[in-house]
Short mmCIF file of C-alpha atoms in Angstrom, two decimals:
data_model
loop_
_atom_site.label_atom_id
_atom_site.label_comp_id
_atom_site.label_asym_id
_atom_site.label_seq_id
_atom_site.Cartn_x
_atom_site.Cartn_y
_atom_site.Cartn_z
CA MET A 9 -5.05 11.18 -14.06
CA VAL A 10 -2.20 11.53 -11.76
CA ASN A 11 1.33 10.28 -12.99
CA PHE A 12 3.42 8.17 -10.72
CA ASP A 13 7.16 8.58 -10.98
CA LEU A 14 9.20 5.58 -10.56
CA ALA A 15 9.51 6.25 -6.61
CA ASP A 16 5.66 6.44 -6.25
CA ARG A 17 5.37 3.46 -8.68
CA LEU A 18 7.86 1.15 -6.46
CA GLU A 19 6.33 2.19 -3.11
CA SER A 20 2.85 1.64 -4.19
CA GLY A 21 3.92 -1.59 -5.94
CA GLY A 22 3.53 -0.26 -9.49
CA ILE A 23 -0.12 -0.07 -9.19
CA ARG A 24 -2.20 3.13 -9.06
CA GLU A 25 -4.98 1.67 -6.64
CA THR A 26 -3.69 1.27 -3.05
CA GLN A 27 -6.51 0.88 -0.76
CA ALA A 28 -7.74 -2.61 0.39
CA SER A 29 -10.90 -3.48 -1.01
CA SER A 30 -13.72 -4.19 1.29
CA SER A 31 -15.43 -6.84 -0.97
CA PRO A 32 -16.50 -10.42 0.36
CA ASP A 33 -14.19 -11.78 -2.36
CA PHE A 34 -11.09 -9.67 -1.02
CA ARG A 35 -12.07 -10.85 2.59
CA LEU A 36 -12.00 -14.56 1.26
CA ASP A 37 -8.57 -14.15 -0.19
CA LEU A 38 -7.49 -12.34 3.14
CA LEU A 39 -8.24 -15.53 4.96
CA HIS A 40 -7.52 -18.09 2.69
CA HIS A 41 -4.52 -17.10 0.33
CA ARG A 42 -1.65 -19.11 1.70
CA HIS A 43 0.55 -16.08 1.02
CA ALA A 44 -1.68 -13.49 2.58
CA ALA A 45 0.54 -13.57 5.60
CA PRO A 46 2.98 -15.36 8.17
CA ARG A 47 1.21 -18.22 10.12
CA SER A 48 1.26 -16.16 13.33
CA HIS A 49 0.06 -12.81 11.74
CA ARG A 50 -3.19 -14.25 9.99
CA TRP A 51 -6.25 -11.62 8.79
CA ARG A 52 -9.65 -11.86 9.90
CA ALA A 53 -12.64 -10.39 8.66
CA GLY A 54 -15.73 -8.77 10.34
CA VAL A 55 -14.65 -5.08 10.43
CA PRO A 56 -16.77 -3.16 8.82
CA GLY A 57 -14.73 -1.63 5.61
CA GLY A 58 -12.33 -3.72 5.93
CA ALA A 59 -10.20 -6.54 7.72
CA LEU A 60 -8.18 -7.21 11.24
CA ARG A 61 -4.49 -8.03 11.07
CA ARG A 62 -2.82 -9.39 14.01
CA VAL A 63 0.64 -7.96 14.36
CA ARG A 64 3.36 -7.96 16.72
CA ASP A 65 6.12 -5.46 17.83
CA PRO A 66 9.62 -6.00 18.70
CA ARG A 67 8.68 -7.01 22.61
CA GLY A 68 6.23 -9.92 21.14
CA LYS A 69 3.11 -7.75 22.34
CA SER A 70 -0.15 -8.48 20.02
CA GLN A 71 -2.19 -5.66 18.47
CA SER A 72 -4.87 -5.42 15.95
CA VAL A 73 -4.57 -3.30 12.86
CA ALA A 74 -7.71 -2.59 11.14
CA LEU A 75 -7.39 -2.28 7.02
CA GLY A 76 -10.20 -0.15 5.67
CA PRO A 77 -11.05 0.79 2.05
CA ARG A 78 -8.41 3.94 2.47
CA PHE A 79 -7.82 4.31 6.49
CA VAL A 80 -5.57 2.51 8.58
CA HIS A 81 -5.54 2.50 12.44
CA ILE A 82 -4.57 0.53 15.51
CA CYS A 83 -7.75 -0.82 16.88
CA GLY A 84 -8.75 0.33 20.61
CA VAL A 85 -5.87 2.88 20.26
CA ALA A 86 -7.50 6.51 20.54
CA ALA A 87 -5.36 8.44 17.54
CA ALA A 88 -5.92 12.22 17.21
CA PRO A 89 -7.02 12.93 13.91
CA SER A 90 -4.19 14.48 11.55
CA ALA A 91 -4.82 18.33 11.03
CA LEU A 92 -4.89 17.95 7.64
CA PHE A 93 -7.98 15.52 7.93
CA ARG A 94 -9.55 17.89 10.58
CA THR A 95 -9.45 20.61 7.55
CA HIS A 96 -10.39 18.66 4.74
CA PRO A 97 -12.11 15.60 6.19
CA ALA A 98 -12.77 14.40 2.49
CA LEU A 99 -8.97 13.16 2.40
CA ALA A 100 -9.55 11.12 5.32
CA ALA A 101 -11.92 8.99 2.79
CA VAL A 102 -9.19 8.69 0.26
CA LEU A 103 -5.77 8.29 1.82
CA PRO A 104 -4.40 5.63 3.61
CA TRP A 105 -3.08 6.68 7.00
CA HIS A 106 -1.41 4.94 10.30
CA PRO A 107 -1.18 7.25 13.07
CA LEU A 108 1.88 7.33 14.95
CA LEU A 109 2.03 10.77 16.50
CA SER A 110 1.16 11.31 19.97
CA GLY A 111 -0.51 14.59 19.37
CA PRO A 112 1.06 18.13 17.83
CA THR A 113 4.27 18.50 18.79
CA PRO A 114 4.98 21.39 21.26
CA VAL A 115 6.21 24.97 19.97
CA GLU A 116 8.10 26.59 22.54
CA ARG A 117 10.56 29.50 22.83
CA LEU A 118 14.43 29.08 22.18
CA VAL A 119 16.83 31.04 24.11
CA LEU A 120 20.40 29.96 22.90
CA PRO A 121 23.14 31.41 25.15
CA GLU A 122 26.11 33.50 23.46
CA LEU A 123 23.48 35.09 20.90
CA PRO A 124 23.07 38.96 20.74
CA ALA A 125 20.96 40.70 23.14
CA ASP A 126 18.64 42.18 20.32
CA THR A 127 18.45 38.54 18.74
CA PRO A 128 14.77 38.44 17.29
CA ASP A 129 12.27 35.63 18.99
CA LEU A 130 13.37 32.15 18.06
CA TRP A 131 11.12 29.37 18.39
CA ILE A 132 11.43 25.57 18.00
CA LYS A 133 8.89 23.05 16.62
CA ARG A 134 9.59 20.02 18.74
CA ASP A 135 9.60 17.15 16.45
CA ASP A 136 11.84 15.14 18.74
CA ARG A 137 8.88 14.33 20.65
CA SER A 138 6.56 13.67 17.54
CA CYS A 139 6.29 9.69 18.73
CA SER A 140 6.92 7.71 21.54
CA ARG A 141 8.91 4.67 19.79
CA TYR A 142 10.81 7.04 17.64
CA GLY A 143 10.99 10.79 17.52
CA GLY A 144 11.79 13.35 14.76
CA ASN A 145 10.31 13.99 11.57
CA LYS A 146 10.42 10.24 10.40
CA PRO A 147 7.20 9.42 11.80
CA ARG A 148 5.37 11.98 10.37
CA LYS A 149 6.29 10.61 6.65
CA LEU A 150 5.47 7.02 7.91
CA GLU A 151 2.19 7.42 8.90
CA PHE A 152 1.03 7.95 4.97
CA ILE A 153 3.76 5.38 3.69
CA LEU A 154 3.04 2.79 6.13
CA GLY A 155 -0.96 3.39 5.76
CA ALA A 156 -0.54 2.76 1.94
CA ALA A 157 1.76 -0.36 2.54
CA LEU A 158 -0.84 -1.77 4.91
CA ALA A 159 -3.63 -1.10 2.71
CA ARG A 160 -1.93 -3.07 -0.17
CA ARG A 161 -0.91 -5.96 2.41
CA SER A 162 2.55 -5.56 1.94
CA GLU A 163 4.63 -7.88 4.36
CA ARG A 164 8.32 -6.30 3.74
CA LEU A 165 9.35 -2.80 3.52
CA ILE A 166 12.81 -1.96 1.41
CA THR A 167 14.59 1.20 1.52
CA THR A 168 18.32 2.76 1.06
CA GLY A 169 20.13 5.23 2.89
CA GLY A 170 23.73 5.73 4.69
CA LEU A 171 25.22 3.48 7.37
CA GLY A 172 23.56 5.21 10.08
CA THR A 173 20.34 6.03 8.27
CA HIS A 174 17.97 7.44 10.59
CA HIS A 175 15.07 6.88 8.21
CA GLY A 176 16.13 3.25 7.73
CA LEU A 177 16.04 3.01 11.70
CA ALA A 178 12.61 4.59 11.94
CA THR A 179 11.32 2.53 9.21
CA THR A 180 12.46 -0.56 10.82
CA ILE A 181 11.27 0.16 14.32
CA LEU A 182 7.72 1.76 13.37
CA GLY A 183 7.30 -0.75 10.43
CA SER A 184 8.00 -4.09 12.50
CA GLU A 185 5.05 -2.48 15.16
CA ALA A 186 2.95 -2.46 11.88
CA GLY A 187 3.79 -6.46 10.86
CA MET A 188 6.22 -5.61 8.37
CA ARG A 189 9.91 -6.52 8.25
CA THR A 190 12.50 -4.14 6.86
CA THR A 191 15.39 -4.69 4.41
CA LEU A 192 18.10 -1.91 4.39
CA ILE A 193 20.46 -1.38 1.54
CA LEU A 194 23.43 0.69 2.97
CA VAL A 195 25.91 3.26 1.44
CA ASP A 196 29.00 4.36 2.63
CA GLN A 197 29.23 7.70 4.59
CA PRO A 198 31.57 9.18 6.96
CA LEU A 199 32.05 7.41 10.27
CA THR A 200 30.85 8.93 13.72
CA ARG A 201 30.30 7.07 16.94
CA GLU A 202 26.59 7.81 16.25
CA VAL A 203 26.71 6.29 12.65
CA GLN A 204 28.38 3.25 14.14
CA GLN A 205 25.32 2.75 17.02
CA SER A 206 22.97 3.23 14.47
CA LEU A 207 24.38 0.58 12.46
CA LEU A 208 24.23 -1.64 15.52
CA LEU A 209 20.74 -0.47 16.04
CA HIS A 210 19.41 -1.49 12.71
CA ALA A 211 20.38 -5.06 13.43
CA ALA A 212 19.25 -4.79 17.09
CA TYR A 213 15.65 -3.89 15.75
CA GLY A 214 15.47 -6.55 13.30
CA ALA A 215 16.35 -4.98 10.06
CA LYS A 216 18.01 -7.29 7.03
CA LEU A 217 21.36 -5.38 6.28
CA VAL A 218 22.47 -5.48 2.49
CA TYR A 219 25.90 -3.75 1.67
CA GLY A 220 25.66 -1.18 -1.50
CA ARG A 221 28.58 0.46 -1.04
CA ASN A 222 27.60 3.39 -3.32
CA LEU A 223 24.79 5.01 -5.40
CA PRO A 224 25.36 2.28 -8.53
CA GLY A 225 25.38 -0.68 -5.96
CA ALA A 226 22.51 0.29 -4.15
CA ALA A 227 20.45 0.38 -7.13
CA ALA A 228 21.72 -2.88 -8.32
CA GLN A 229 21.13 -4.24 -4.93
CA LEU A 230 17.59 -2.54 -4.61
CA PHE A 231 16.17 -4.18 -7.43
CA ARG A 232 17.58 -7.57 -6.71
CA VAL A 233 15.83 -7.33 -3.53
CA LEU A 234 12.71 -6.24 -4.80
CA GLY A 235 12.89 -9.45 -7.16
CA THR A 236 13.51 -11.81 -4.44
CA SER A 237 10.68 -10.50 -2.02
CA THR A 238 8.65 -10.48 -4.87
CA LEU A 239 8.99 -14.04 -5.73
CA ARG A 240 8.51 -14.88 -1.82
CA MET A 241 5.02 -13.33 -2.33
CA GLU A 242 5.89 -10.75 0.49
CA ARG A 243 4.35 -7.81 -1.50
CA PRO A 244 7.39 -5.65 -1.07
CA THR A 245 7.25 -1.63 -0.67
CA TYR A 246 9.72 0.36 -1.77
CA VAL A 247 10.29 3.22 0.64
CA PRO A 248 12.41 5.98 -1.17
CA THR A 249 15.46 7.38 0.50
CA GLY A 250 14.41 9.54 3.55
CA GLY A 251 10.94 8.91 2.85
CA THR A 252 10.79 11.28 0.21
CA SER A 253 7.58 10.29 -1.89
CA ARG A 254 4.27 11.50 -2.67
CA HIS A 255 2.90 9.68 0.49
CA GLY A 256 5.64 10.41 2.52
CA ASN A 257 5.62 14.23 1.63
CA LEU A 258 2.27 14.35 2.80
CA GLY A 259 3.19 13.96 6.39
CA PHE A 260 4.85 17.63 6.14
CA VAL A 261 1.38 18.78 4.13
CA ALA A 262 -0.16 17.68 7.64
CA ALA A 263 2.59 19.42 9.89
CA ALA A 264 1.98 22.34 8.06
CA PHE A 265 -1.60 22.19 9.22
CA GLU A 266 -0.57 21.65 12.44
CA LEU A 267 1.72 24.63 12.52
CA ALA A 268 -1.62 26.88 11.39
CA GLU A 269 -3.98 25.59 14.32
CA GLN A 270 -1.13 26.05 16.67
CA VAL A 271 -0.58 30.10 15.50
CA GLU A 272 -4.23 30.51 15.42
CA HIS A 273 -4.58 29.02 19.07
CA GLY A 274 -2.02 31.36 20.00
CA ASP A 275 0.66 28.86 21.09
CA CYS A 276 3.33 30.80 18.87
CA PRO A 277 3.31 33.54 16.37
CA GLU A 278 3.27 33.34 12.67
CA PRO A 279 6.97 32.59 11.80
CA ALA A 280 8.56 35.15 9.50
CA ASP A 281 10.83 32.55 8.78
CA THR A 282 10.67 28.49 9.12
CA TYR A 283 14.07 26.71 9.14
CA ILE A 284 14.44 23.48 8.31
CA ALA A 285 17.08 20.83 7.21
CA ILE A 286 17.08 19.77 3.69
CA GLY A 287 18.40 16.01 3.48
CA SER A 288 16.52 14.43 0.63
CA GLY A 289 13.84 17.08 0.46
CA GLY A 290 10.88 15.55 1.45
CA SER A 291 9.90 17.43 4.46
CA LEU A 292 10.62 20.83 2.65
CA ILE A 293 8.33 19.64 -0.20
CA GLY A 294 5.70 18.84 2.12
CA LEU A 295 5.91 22.27 4.01
CA ALA A 296 6.24 24.29 0.87
CA ALA A 297 2.71 22.71 -0.20
CA GLY A 298 1.20 22.59 2.96
CA LEU A 299 2.08 26.23 4.10
CA VAL A 300 0.28 27.42 0.79
CA LEU A 301 -2.92 25.29 1.49
CA ALA A 302 -3.00 26.25 5.09
CA GLY A 303 -2.67 30.13 4.32
CA LEU A 304 1.01 30.50 6.32
CA ARG A 305 2.97 33.17 4.86
CA SER A 306 6.25 32.06 6.40
CA ARG A 307 9.34 31.93 4.10
CA LEU A 308 10.83 28.72 4.19
CA VAL A 309 14.92 28.39 4.77
CA GLY A 310 16.06 25.17 3.84
CA VAL A 311 19.56 24.25 5.07
CA LEU A 312 21.06 21.75 2.50
CA VAL A 313 23.02 18.79 4.55
CA ASN A 314 22.93 16.58 1.65
CA ASP A 315 25.58 16.45 -1.56
CA VAL A 316 24.39 13.02 -2.81
CA LEU A 317 21.60 14.00 -5.65
CA PRO A 318 20.42 17.01 -3.49
CA PRO A 319 17.11 18.28 -4.67
CA SER A 320 17.59 21.65 -6.35
CA PRO A 321 15.23 24.70 -5.65
CA ARG A 322 13.23 24.07 -8.77
CA ARG A 323 12.87 20.63 -7.86
CA ILE A 324 11.27 21.29 -4.38
CA LEU A 325 9.14 23.94 -5.62
CA GLY A 326 7.94 21.83 -8.23
CA SER A 327 7.10 18.83 -6.51
CA ALA A 328 5.13 20.89 -3.83
CA GLY A 329 3.03 22.22 -6.80
CA SER A 330 2.30 18.51 -7.78
CA LEU A 331 1.55 17.65 -4.56
CA ILE A 332 -1.11 20.51 -4.47
CA ASP A 333 -2.32 19.42 -7.88
CA TRP A 334 -2.80 15.68 -6.76
CA LEU A 335 -4.45 16.67 -3.38
CA ALA A 336 -7.01 19.04 -5.42
CA SER A 337 -7.51 16.11 -7.72
CA LEU A 338 -8.71 14.07 -4.46
CA ASP A 339 -10.77 16.82 -2.63
CA ALA A 340 -13.03 19.47 -4.46
CA SER A 341 -12.59 21.94 -1.59
CA ILE A 342 -8.94 22.27 -2.52
CA SER A 343 -7.96 24.76 -5.55
CA SER A 344 -4.57 24.64 -7.21
CA ARG A 345 -5.34 27.49 -9.27
CA GLY A 346 -3.77 30.89 -8.61
CA ARG A 347 -1.78 29.90 -5.88
CA ALA A 348 1.92 31.16 -5.55
CA HIS A 349 4.84 29.11 -4.20
CA PRO A 350 6.08 30.19 -0.91
CA ASP A 351 9.36 31.80 -0.65
CA LEU A 352 12.52 29.90 -0.42
CA ASP A 353 15.82 30.61 0.73
CA TYR A 354 17.98 27.65 -0.12
CA VAL A 355 21.33 27.62 1.66
CA LYS A 356 24.44 25.82 0.98
CA ASP A 357 26.74 27.22 3.13
CA GLN A 358 26.46 24.72 6.07
CA LEU A 359 27.04 21.30 4.38
CA GLY A 360 30.50 21.03 4.58
CA PRO A 361 33.20 19.17 2.60
CA ARG A 362 30.48 16.24 2.15
CA TYR A 363 27.21 14.71 3.33
CA GLY A 364 27.92 13.69 7.00
CA ALA A 365 31.07 15.50 7.56
CA VAL A 366 31.07 17.01 11.00
CA THR A 367 31.75 20.90 10.77
CA PRO A 368 32.67 23.11 13.32
CA ALA A 369 29.60 25.26 13.15
CA ALA A 370 27.74 22.36 13.73
CA ARG A 371 29.40 21.45 16.67
CA GLU A 372 29.35 24.87 18.20
CA ALA A 373 25.47 24.70 17.51
CA MET A 374 24.96 21.47 18.95
CA THR A 375 26.82 22.80 22.24
CA LEU A 376 24.44 25.73 22.32
CA ALA A 377 21.59 23.59 21.85
CA ARG A 378 22.54 21.26 24.53
CA GLN A 379 22.97 24.16 27.12
CA ALA A 380 19.35 25.23 26.28
CA GLY A 381 18.16 21.51 27.21
CA ILE A 382 17.82 20.24 23.18
CA GLN A 383 19.60 17.30 21.68
CA LEU A 384 21.13 17.66 18.01
CA GLU A 385 23.17 15.80 16.15
CA THR A 386 25.89 17.16 13.54
CA THR A 387 24.35 15.55 9.90
CA TYR A 388 21.14 17.49 9.95
CA THR A 389 19.66 19.44 12.89
CA ALA A 390 23.33 21.11 13.79
CA LYS A 391 23.92 22.34 10.73
CA CYS A 392 20.47 23.98 10.35
CA LEU A 393 21.03 25.41 13.76
CA ALA A 394 24.21 26.53 12.95
CA GLU A 395 22.61 28.94 10.09
CA ILE A 396 20.43 30.50 12.47
CA VAL A 397 23.48 31.34 14.56
CA VAL A 398 25.32 32.72 11.96
CA ARG A 399 22.17 34.90 10.95
CA ALA A 400 21.58 36.44 14.65
CA ARG A 401 25.29 37.57 15.07
CA SER A 402 25.63 38.97 11.72
CA GLY A 403 22.21 40.71 12.48
CA ARG A 404 20.37 38.89 9.72
CA LEU A 405 17.78 36.86 11.62
CA ARG A 406 14.39 38.04 10.90
CA GLY A 407 12.06 37.46 13.63
CA PRO A 408 10.00 35.48 14.99
CA SER A 409 11.76 32.68 13.36
CA LEU A 410 11.19 28.85 13.65
CA PHE A 411 13.56 26.10 14.13
CA TRP A 412 12.26 22.79 13.04
CA ASN A 413 13.88 20.10 14.95
CA THR A 414 13.56 16.90 13.16
CA TYR A 415 16.10 14.76 15.55
CA ASN A 416 14.63 12.00 17.26
CA GLY A 417 14.66 12.48 21.26
CA VAL A 418 13.70 9.03 21.85
CA ASP A 419 16.30 6.80 23.65
CA VAL A 420 16.20 3.96 21.17
CA VAL A 421 19.35 2.25 22.75
CA ALA A 422 17.44 1.71 25.99
CA GLN A 423 14.19 0.22 24.08
CA ALA A 424 16.44 -2.29 22.02
CA PRO A 425 14.99 -5.77 21.90
CA ARG A 426 18.75 -7.10 21.64
CA PRO A 427 22.12 -5.75 22.95
CA LEU A 428 24.30 -3.56 20.79
CA ASP A 429 26.96 -6.24 19.89
CA ALA A 430 28.96 -6.55 17.18
CA ALA A 431 28.11 -9.83 16.45
CA ILE A 432 24.84 -9.15 15.31
CA ILE A 433 25.59 -7.52 12.37
CA PRO A 434 26.76 -9.16 8.82
CA PRO A 435 30.37 -9.73 8.37
CA ALA A 436 30.17 -6.76 5.33
CA PHE A 437 29.60 -4.43 7.77
CA GLN A 438 32.12 -5.25 10.55
CA ARG A 439 34.78 -3.15 9.38
CA PHE A 440 32.78 -0.10 10.27
CA LEU A 441 32.87 -0.85 13.70
CA ARG A 442 36.51 -0.92 13.91
CA GLU A 443 37.63 2.25 11.41
CA PRO A 444 38.21 5.38 13.22
CA VAL A 445 35.71 8.02 13.33
CA ASP A 446 35.37 11.61 12.54
CA ASP A 447 33.85 13.16 15.88
#
């Protein structure tokens, strides 16, 4: 029996079962319950193992989403099976999944200027190209989060983050395309031009914005919003900050299996070290579990960029172990016995004075990446690359090393369904567009 922590209880609606039933009674409920879906998003039956839901993306295009017993997919769209499911097909029958990735993200050599000539081989995992609508690491997590939400017929996603939360924007964009509305409860963070732009993008893509100011305020707003949405029969799904939850972390378990396939196919060597930024910690937790299950021996170098309830090394490795135990309970071919934790190098040196602060090292790393044709930002990915630069210059970089680029590379401004005008955001957020920025 698996124990849920609070985040997972809220994410799954406080129930153990997250899949949609395929019974006739359930289908009848989908067709006739007046709260099952908005009038323009009615469900219809007749699909073996589930039902069809009509959804609209922000551009007004309609598509059908099939809800199977534990599997969610877009009808008529060919989606490559997750590498996790290719290796452990039994998991595909028990884990809700909503495919978002275009396929395996490329692994490429990364040559940075101004590094010593004897710098060991450096590679980059191009998650900036993960999804055509929103790139980065968030679609990996949302494949499983949205799958679980759709399976329980949720109509609203509720999540929290800083004013410029990339996770919140990804949830808004990709959740909308799956037929769900999003509420973002936002807290203060240092202002940059990118944060201001993200705030406008949240509203442009249709998110409902709620100001939480700080952690206690956000917690109070969260339970208020959850209560209101529940009373409206929206079956709200709480998505923990950063998508860090049992379902969300699965995205990077699958990512580790994807990397293992690329190593096996000769696309890249097995990394001695794999570098990734630590925000809420979910990507690192998933990778830690996935590397063990996939048989990769790479050491994980987690670069801390968050000082708001940062995950400790003990919590990261403990959560990875719990994730392996859960998967072993779902698939008899997975054993959690006798498995050692991966090596973890937990780095705090790149954080700066606070979350979101722009550091000189991050600025330089972002410039070096730009010269190599890679787009980064100063809150997460540039700080991670900055640690690689420091180690290369001091002779401490092991080779081959892999930099996992978790930044979104899609131009979401060009795709925005509404102009980025200050008038589209609520009055509580207007002042953040007028205050000086830290760039």
